[in-house]
PDB file of C-alpha atoms in Angstrom:
ATOM      1  CA  GLY A   1      12.063  -3.821 -11.487  1.00  0.00           C
ATOM      2  CA  GLN A   2       9.518  -1.076 -11.645  1.00  0.00           C
ATOM      3  CA  ASN A   3       9.980   2.682 -11.610  1.00  0.00           C
ATOM      4  CA  ILE A   4       7.003   4.804 -10.577  1.00  0.00           C
ATOM      5  CA  ASP A   5       6.997   8.587 -10.606  1.00  0.00           C
ATOM      6  CA  GLN A   6       4.369  11.007  -9.285  1.00  0.00           C
ATOM      7  CA  PRO A   7       4.499  14.595  -8.018  1.00  0.00           C
ATOM      8  CA  THR A   8       5.395  15.004  -4.363  1.00  0.00           C
ATOM      9  CA  GLU A   9       2.790  17.585  -3.467  1.00  0.00           C
ATOM     10  CA  MET A  10      -0.183  19.408  -4.972  1.00  0.00           C
ATOM     11  CA  THR A  11      -2.571  22.008  -3.652  1.00  0.00           C
ATOM     12  CA  ALA A  12      -6.100  22.784  -4.799  1.00  0.00           C
ATOM     13  CA  THR A  13      -9.166  24.714  -3.764  1.00  0.00           C
ATOM     14  CA  GLU A  14     -12.322  23.233  -2.317  1.00  0.00           C
ATOM     15  CA  GLY A  15     -14.861  22.585  -5.090  1.00  0.00           C
ATOM     16  CA  ALA A  16     -12.229  22.490  -7.825  1.00  0.00           C
ATOM     17  CA  ILE A  17     -10.919  19.617  -9.975  1.00  0.00           C
ATOM     18  CA  VAL A  18      -7.411  18.201  -9.601  1.00  0.00           C
ATOM     19  CA  GLN A  19      -5.481  15.702 -11.708  1.00  0.00           C
ATOM     20  CA  ILE A  20      -2.684  13.648 -10.165  1.00  0.00           C
ATOM     21  CA  ASN A  21      -0.337  12.096 -12.705  1.00  0.00           C
ATOM     22  CA  CYS A  22       1.654   8.889 -12.469  1.00  0.00           C
ATOM     23  CA  THR A  23       4.220   7.547 -14.921  1.00  0.00           C
ATOM     24  CA  TYR A  24       5.725   4.121 -14.690  1.00  0.00           C
ATOM     25  CA  GLN A  25       8.236   1.821 -16.330  1.00  0.00           C
ATOM     26  CA  THR A  26       7.754  -1.891 -15.946  1.00  0.00           C
ATOM     27  CA  SER A  27       7.828  -5.201 -17.763  1.00  0.00           C
ATOM     28  CA  GLY A  28       4.913  -7.579 -17.805  1.00  0.00           C
ATOM     29  CA  PHE A  29       2.377  -4.907 -16.832  1.00  0.00           C
ATOM     30  CA  ASN A  30      -0.663  -6.388 -15.145  1.00  0.00           C
ATOM     31  CA  GLY A  31      -2.559  -3.436 -13.758  1.00  0.00           C
ATOM     32  CA  LEU A  32      -2.395  -0.079 -12.023  1.00  0.00           C
ATOM     33  CA  PHE A  33      -3.940   0.847  -8.683  1.00  0.00           C
ATOM     34  CA  TRP A  34      -4.679   4.091  -6.891  1.00  0.00           C
ATOM     35  CA  TYR A  35      -4.882   4.213  -3.097  1.00  0.00           C
ATOM     36  CA  GLN A  36      -5.761   7.034  -0.712  1.00  0.00           C
ATOM     37  CA  GLN A  37      -3.900   7.383   2.566  1.00  0.00           C
ATOM     38  CA  HIS A  38      -4.854   9.929   5.220  1.00  0.00           C
ATOM     39  CA  ALA A  39      -2.122  10.960   7.620  1.00  0.00           C
ATOM     40  CA  GLY A  40      -1.535   8.283  10.242  1.00  0.00           C
ATOM     41  CA  GLU A  41      -4.000   5.883   8.647  1.00  0.00           C
ATOM     42  CA  ALA A  42      -3.877   2.809   6.410  1.00  0.00           C
ATOM     43  CA  PRO A  43      -4.094   3.117   2.618  1.00  0.00           C
ATOM     44  CA  THR A  44      -7.534   2.427   1.164  1.00  0.00           C
ATOM     45  CA  PHE A  45      -8.233   1.222  -2.364  1.00  0.00           C
ATOM     46  CA  LEU A  46      -9.657   3.744  -4.844  1.00  0.00           C
ATOM     47  CA  SER A  47      -9.387   2.246  -8.322  1.00  0.00           C
ATOM     48  CA  TYR A  48      -7.853  -0.360 -10.599  1.00  0.00           C
ATOM     49  CA  ASN A  49      -7.074  -0.032 -14.319  1.00  0.00           C
ATOM     50  CA  VAL A  50      -5.859  -2.865 -16.505  1.00  0.00           C
ATOM     51  CA  LEU A  51      -7.116  -1.695 -19.923  1.00  0.00           C
ATOM     52  CA  ASP A  52      -6.597   1.681 -21.578  1.00  0.00           C
ATOM     53  CA  GLY A  53      -9.223   4.278 -20.887  1.00  0.00           C
ATOM     54  CA  LEU A  54     -11.122   5.966 -18.127  1.00  0.00           C
ATOM     55  CA  GLU A  55     -12.715   4.300 -15.109  1.00  0.00           C
ATOM     56  CA  GLU A  56     -15.226   6.482 -13.280  1.00  0.00           C
ATOM     57  CA  LYS A  57     -16.358   5.981  -9.718  1.00  0.00           C
ATOM     58  CA  GLY A  58     -18.331   8.862  -8.285  1.00  0.00           C
ATOM     59  CA  ARG A  59     -16.163  11.950  -7.811  1.00  0.00           C
ATOM     60  CA  PHE A  60     -13.021   9.963  -8.626  1.00  0.00           C
ATOM     61  CA  SER A  61     -11.881   8.777 -12.070  1.00  0.00           C
ATOM     62  CA  SER A  62      -8.707   7.017 -13.135  1.00  0.00           C
ATOM     63  CA  PHE A  63      -7.195   6.897 -16.608  1.00  0.00           C
ATOM     64  CA  LEU A  64      -4.615   4.545 -18.074  1.00  0.00           C
ATOM     65  CA  SER A  65      -2.478   4.567 -21.223  1.00  0.00           C
ATOM     66  CA  ARG A  66      -0.348   1.428 -21.325  1.00  0.00           C
ATOM     67  CA  SER A  67       1.601   2.490 -24.418  1.00  0.00           C
ATOM     68  CA  LYS A  68       2.687   5.695 -22.669  1.00  0.00           C
ATOM     69  CA  GLY A  69       3.194   4.174 -19.242  1.00  0.00           C
ATOM     70  CA  TYR A  70       0.899   6.843 -17.866  1.00  0.00           C
ATOM     71  CA  SER A  71      -2.053   7.125 -15.546  1.00  0.00           C
ATOM     72  CA  TYR A  72      -3.890   9.902 -13.795  1.00  0.00           C
ATOM     73  CA  LEU A  73      -6.361  10.170 -10.949  1.00  0.00           C
ATOM     74  CA  LEU A  74      -8.994  12.867 -11.390  1.00  0.00           C
ATOM     75  CA  LEU A  75     -10.782  14.221  -8.332  1.00  0.00           C
ATOM     76  CA  LYS A  76     -13.844  16.391  -8.915  1.00  0.00           C
ATOM     77  CA  GLU A  77     -15.772  18.688  -6.551  1.00  0.00           C
ATOM     78  CA  LEU A  78     -12.922  18.626  -4.081  1.00  0.00           C
ATOM     79  CA  GLN A  79     -13.762  18.492  -0.401  1.00  0.00           C
ATOM     80  CA  MET A  80     -11.562  19.252   2.583  1.00  0.00           C
ATOM     81  CA  LYS A  81     -11.610  15.561   3.515  1.00  0.00           C
ATOM     82  CA  ASP A  82      -9.850  14.776   0.213  1.00  0.00           C
ATOM     83  CA  SER A  83      -6.641  16.150   1.724  1.00  0.00           C
ATOM     84  CA  ALA A  84      -4.512  13.013   1.813  1.00  0.00           C
ATOM     85  CA  SER A  85      -1.683  11.207   0.087  1.00  0.00           C
ATOM     86  CA  TYR A  86      -2.581   9.454  -3.181  1.00  0.00           C
ATOM     87  CA  LEU A  87      -0.491   6.407  -3.974  1.00  0.00           C
ATOM     88  CA  CYS A  88       0.008   5.026  -7.463  1.00  0.00           C
ATOM     89  CA  ALA A  89       0.911   1.320  -7.548  1.00  0.00           C
ATOM     90  CA  VAL A  90       1.735  -1.003 -10.426  1.00  0.00           C
ATOM     91  CA  SER A  91       1.292  -4.754 -10.611  1.00  0.00           C
ATOM     92  CA  ALA A  92       3.638  -6.642 -12.917  1.00  0.00           C
ATOM     93  CA  SER A  93       4.395 -10.263 -13.610  1.00  0.00           C
ATOM     94  CA  GLY A  94       8.056  -9.629 -12.788  1.00  0.00           C
ATOM     95  CA  GLY A  95       7.013  -8.759  -9.266  1.00  0.00           C
ATOM     96  CA  SER A  96       4.789 -11.775  -8.682  1.00  0.00           C
ATOM     97  CA  TYR A  97       1.832  -9.496  -9.424  1.00  0.00           C
ATOM     98  CA  ILE A  98       2.222  -7.794  -6.050  1.00  0.00           C
ATOM     99  CA  PRO A  99       1.730  -4.004  -6.354  1.00  0.00           C
ATOM    100  CA  THR A 100       4.825  -1.829  -6.191  1.00  0.00           C
ATOM    101  CA  PHE A 101       4.024   1.604  -4.787  1.00  0.00           C
ATOM    102  CA  GLY A 102       5.206   5.073  -5.739  1.00  0.00           C
ATOM    103  CA  ARG A 103       6.053   7.680  -3.061  1.00  0.00           C
ATOM    104  CA  GLY A 104       2.607   9.163  -3.212  1.00  0.00           C
ATOM    105  CA  THR A 105       1.311  12.662  -3.925  1.00  0.00           C
ATOM    106  CA  SER A 106       0.323  14.722  -0.925  1.00  0.00           C
ATOM    107  CA  LEU A 107      -2.808  16.690  -1.846  1.00  0.00           C
ATOM    108  CA  ILE A 108      -3.712  19.714   0.234  1.00  0.00           C
ATOM    109  CA  VAL A 109      -7.226  21.080  -0.250  1.00  0.00           C
ATOM    110  CA  HIS A 110      -7.761  24.584   1.100  1.00  0.00           C
ATOM    111  CA  PRO A 111     -10.973  26.623   1.453  1.00  0.00           C
TER     112      PRO A 111
ATOM    113  CA  GLU B   1     -15.555  -3.723   4.905  1.00  0.00           C
ATOM    114  CA  ALA B   2     -12.003  -4.836   5.544  1.00  0.00           C
ATOM    115  CA  ASP B   3     -11.355  -6.855   8.669  1.00  0.00           C
ATOM    116  CA  ILE B   4      -7.630  -6.849   9.213  1.00  0.00           C
ATOM    117  CA  TYR B   5      -6.119  -5.987  12.548  1.00  0.00           C
ATOM    118  CA  GLN B   6      -2.650  -5.112  13.729  1.00  0.00           C
ATOM    119  CA  THR B   7      -1.265  -4.943  17.239  1.00  0.00           C
ATOM    120  CA  PRO B   8       0.334  -3.054  18.769  1.00  0.00           C
ATOM    121  CA  ARG B   9      -0.534   0.232  17.050  1.00  0.00           C
ATOM    122  CA  TYR B  10       2.401   1.972  18.719  1.00  0.00           C
ATOM    123  CA  LEU B  11       5.493   0.497  20.344  1.00  0.00           C
ATOM    124  CA  VAL B  12       8.590   2.112  21.845  1.00  0.00           C
ATOM    125  CA  ILE B  13      11.338  -0.315  22.851  1.00  0.00           C
ATOM    126  CA  GLY B  14      15.026  -0.400  23.601  1.00  0.00           C
ATOM    127  CA  THR B  15      17.780  -1.705  21.356  1.00  0.00           C
ATOM    128  CA  GLY B  16      18.298  -5.461  21.440  1.00  0.00           C
ATOM    129  CA  LYS B  17      14.746  -6.380  22.404  1.00  0.00           C
ATOM    130  CA  LYS B  18      12.802  -9.060  20.573  1.00  0.00           C
ATOM    131  CA  ILE B  19       9.418  -7.942  19.269  1.00  0.00           C
ATOM    132  CA  THR B  20       6.542  -9.491  17.362  1.00  0.00           C
ATOM    133  CA  LEU B  21       4.045  -7.439  15.403  1.00  0.00           C
ATOM    134  CA  GLU B  22       0.734  -9.219  15.113  1.00  0.00           C
ATOM    135  CA  CYS B  23      -1.553  -9.221  12.067  1.00  0.00           C
ATOM    136  CA  SER B  24      -4.857 -11.044  11.747  1.00  0.00           C
ATOM    137  CA  GLN B  25      -7.563 -11.010   9.098  1.00  0.00           C
ATOM    138  CA  THR B  26     -11.032 -12.521   9.164  1.00  0.00           C
ATOM    139  CA  MET B  27     -11.734 -12.430   5.430  1.00  0.00           C
ATOM    140  CA  GLY B  28     -10.268 -15.840   4.633  1.00  0.00           C
ATOM    141  CA  HIS B  29      -7.694 -14.293   2.293  1.00  0.00           C
ATOM    142  CA  ASP B  30      -4.866 -16.573   1.222  1.00  0.00           C
ATOM    143  CA  LYS B  31      -2.431 -13.796   0.330  1.00  0.00           C
ATOM    144  CA  MET B  32      -0.893 -11.616   3.040  1.00  0.00           C
ATOM    145  CA  TYR B  33       1.857  -9.015   2.967  1.00  0.00           C
ATOM    146  CA  TRP B  34       4.059  -6.853   5.161  1.00  0.00           C
ATOM    147  CA  TYR B  35       5.083  -3.409   3.927  1.00  0.00           C
ATOM    148  CA  GLN B  36       7.415  -0.926   5.588  1.00  0.00           C
ATOM    149  CA  GLN B  37       6.772   2.801   5.199  1.00  0.00           C
ATOM    150  CA  ASP B  38       8.821   5.764   6.387  1.00  0.00           C
ATOM    151  CA  PRO B  39       7.242   9.263   6.443  1.00  0.00           C
ATOM    152  CA  GLY B  40       6.822  10.678   2.937  1.00  0.00           C
ATOM    153  CA  MET B  41       8.264   7.575   1.365  1.00  0.00           C
ATOM    154  CA  GLU B  42       6.820   4.712  -0.650  1.00  0.00           C
ATOM    155  CA  LEU B  43       5.635   1.441   0.813  1.00  0.00           C
ATOM    156  CA  HIS B  44       8.326  -1.217   0.532  1.00  0.00           C
ATOM    157  CA  LEU B  45       7.347  -4.901   0.439  1.00  0.00           C
ATOM    158  CA  ILE B  46       9.380  -6.839   3.015  1.00  0.00           C
ATOM    159  CA  HIS B  47       7.518 -10.178   3.244  1.00  0.00           C
ATOM    160  CA  TYR B  48       4.585 -11.940   1.644  1.00  0.00           C
ATOM    161  CA  SER B  49       2.730 -15.223   1.831  1.00  0.00           C
ATOM    162  CA  TYR B  50       0.501 -17.038  -0.621  1.00  0.00           C
ATOM    163  CA  GLY B  51      -0.979 -19.315   2.032  1.00  0.00           C
ATOM    164  CA  VAL B  52      -0.277 -21.520   5.016  1.00  0.00           C
ATOM    165  CA  ASN B  53       3.381 -22.550   5.273  1.00  0.00           C
ATOM    166  CA  SER B  54       4.294 -20.189   2.423  1.00  0.00           C
ATOM    167  CA  THR B  55       6.566 -17.187   3.110  1.00  0.00           C
ATOM    168  CA  GLU B  56       8.741 -15.152   0.762  1.00  0.00           C
ATOM    169  CA  LYS B  57      11.055 -12.167   1.133  1.00  0.00           C
ATOM    170  CA  GLY B  58      10.028  -8.985  -0.625  1.00  0.00           C
ATOM    171  CA  ASP B  59      11.924  -6.324  -2.515  1.00  0.00           C
ATOM    172  CA  LEU B  60      13.379  -4.599   0.546  1.00  0.00           C
ATOM    173  CA  SER B  61      15.950  -6.490   2.534  1.00  0.00           C
ATOM    174  CA  SER B  62      14.767  -6.886   6.088  1.00  0.00           C
ATOM    175  CA  GLU B  63      16.164  -8.494   9.214  1.00  0.00           C
ATOM    176  CA  SER B  64      12.673  -9.475  10.261  1.00  0.00           C
ATOM    177  CA  THR B  65      11.114 -12.912   9.877  1.00  0.00           C
ATOM    178  CA  VAL B  66       7.519 -14.027   9.354  1.00  0.00           C
ATOM    179  CA  SER B  67       5.495 -17.187   9.783  1.00  0.00           C
ATOM    180  CA  ARG B  68       2.167 -18.393   8.386  1.00  0.00           C
ATOM    181  CA  ILE B  69       0.874 -21.301  10.438  1.00  0.00           C
ATOM    182  CA  ARG B  70      -2.784 -20.295  10.134  1.00  0.00           C
ATOM    183  CA  THR B  71      -4.551 -18.611   7.221  1.00  0.00           C
ATOM    184  CA  GLU B  72      -5.738 -15.692   9.318  1.00  0.00           C
ATOM    185  CA  HIS B  73      -2.483 -14.929  11.131  1.00  0.00           C
ATOM    186  CA  PHE B  74       0.775 -13.472   9.740  1.00  0.00           C
ATOM    187  CA  PRO B  75       3.080 -12.225  12.522  1.00  0.00           C
ATOM    188  CA  LEU B  76       6.354 -10.399  11.914  1.00  0.00           C
ATOM    189  CA  THR B  77       9.266 -10.820  14.341  1.00  0.00           C
ATOM    190  CA  LEU B  78      12.439  -8.831  14.954  1.00  0.00           C
ATOM    191  CA  GLU B  79      14.876 -10.905  17.035  1.00  0.00           C
ATOM    192  CA  SER B  80      17.012  -7.936  18.081  1.00  0.00           C
ATOM    193  CA  ALA B  81      15.605  -4.506  17.396  1.00  0.00           C
ATOM    194  CA  ARG B  82      17.863  -1.618  16.370  1.00  0.00           C
ATOM    195  CA  PRO B  83      17.190   2.111  15.839  1.00  0.00           C
ATOM    196  CA  SER B  84      17.327   1.501  12.048  1.00  0.00           C
ATOM    197  CA  HIS B  85      14.161  -0.589  12.448  1.00  0.00           C
ATOM    198  CA  THR B  86      12.200   2.480  13.494  1.00  0.00           C
ATOM    199  CA  SER B  87       9.394   2.729  10.943  1.00  0.00           C
ATOM    200  CA  GLN B  88       5.714   2.087  10.242  1.00  0.00           C
ATOM    201  CA  TYR B  89       4.861  -1.518   9.427  1.00  0.00           C
ATOM    202  CA  LEU B  90       1.696  -2.162   7.418  1.00  0.00           C
ATOM    203  CA  CYS B  91       0.078  -5.564   7.056  1.00  0.00           C
ATOM    204  CA  ALA B  92      -2.233  -6.276   4.115  1.00  0.00           C
ATOM    205  CA  SER B  93      -4.201  -9.124   2.583  1.00  0.00           C
ATOM    206  CA  SER B  94      -5.889  -9.847  -0.730  1.00  0.00           C
ATOM    207  CA  ALA B  95      -8.339 -12.361  -2.114  1.00  0.00           C
ATOM    208  CA  PRO B  96      -6.964 -15.115  -4.342  1.00  0.00           C
ATOM    209  CA  SER B  97      -6.964 -14.497  -8.077  1.00  0.00           C
ATOM    210  CA  ALA B  98      -5.621 -16.405 -11.013  1.00  0.00           C
ATOM    211  CA  SER B  99      -3.890 -13.529 -12.730  1.00  0.00           C
ATOM    212  CA  TYR B 100      -3.442 -10.565 -10.434  1.00  0.00           C
ATOM    213  CA  THR B 101      -3.116  -9.669  -6.805  1.00  0.00           C
ATOM    214  CA  GLY B 102      -6.209  -7.558  -6.682  1.00  0.00           C
ATOM    215  CA  GLU B 103      -7.204  -4.995  -4.127  1.00  0.00           C
ATOM    216  CA  LEU B 104      -5.109  -4.943  -0.982  1.00  0.00           C
ATOM    217  CA  PHE B 105      -6.826  -4.480   2.363  1.00  0.00           C
ATOM    218  CA  PHE B 106      -4.508  -2.801   4.850  1.00  0.00           C
ATOM    219  CA  GLY B 107      -4.411  -2.869   8.616  1.00  0.00           C
ATOM    220  CA  GLU B 108      -4.040   0.345  10.593  1.00  0.00           C
ATOM    221  CA  GLY B 109      -0.289  -0.142  10.914  1.00  0.00           C
ATOM    222  CA  SER B 110       2.194  -0.622  13.729  1.00  0.00           C
ATOM    223  CA  ARG B 111       4.449   2.330  14.390  1.00  0.00           C
ATOM    224  CA  LEU B 112       7.704   1.085  15.911  1.00  0.00           C
ATOM    225  CA  THR B 113      10.304   3.276  17.596  1.00  0.00           C
ATOM    226  CA  VAL B 114      13.564   1.711  18.735  1.00  0.00           C
ATOM    227  CA  LEU B 115      15.623   3.794  21.133  1.00  0.00           C
TER     228      LEU B 115
END
């Protein structure tokens, strides 16, 4: 099986930078996803990492270290609308490649 | 843009009732999934399908059943609802890929309350 761990809650100030960490334990690693989920809404895809390193997409970047079982999502120039839950999910061959999700990190952005 | 739809969005029913949660997608995706999510908790995979006439149980044991008679349609049925079934049910789909599932497109969810 897979074990995914991320902080339950984080707070940050509008305009700042925040880093949300995710650690995982799995066999047959095949990729790591980040999703954003606003309260009462469906999760939406943010990023996918399969190789080590940083993937940048606008204000959001995601980093992966396979040897450490570690990823982070970096959000820059925070806006109030970034207040949401951020879900880390891992795809592994042992799970038929279907992403297994962590509990998510609830990010609160305040003025 | 994702085109995946779930109905009903909200449902309150009594114990023992039979219910079907509908999920349809217009993207032609072969792979479809049902996840269950309680507030503040992770998404748990309860059913998935790789295509027509293919259905598999997920990681979380569920008393629900699914069918996949058409590519675009993946309904979930509870024969006799109980209060323990109260939860949010999320349907998702993904494009076919040789080596990984790829990005999941989620519906808006069906929030079920069983009294």
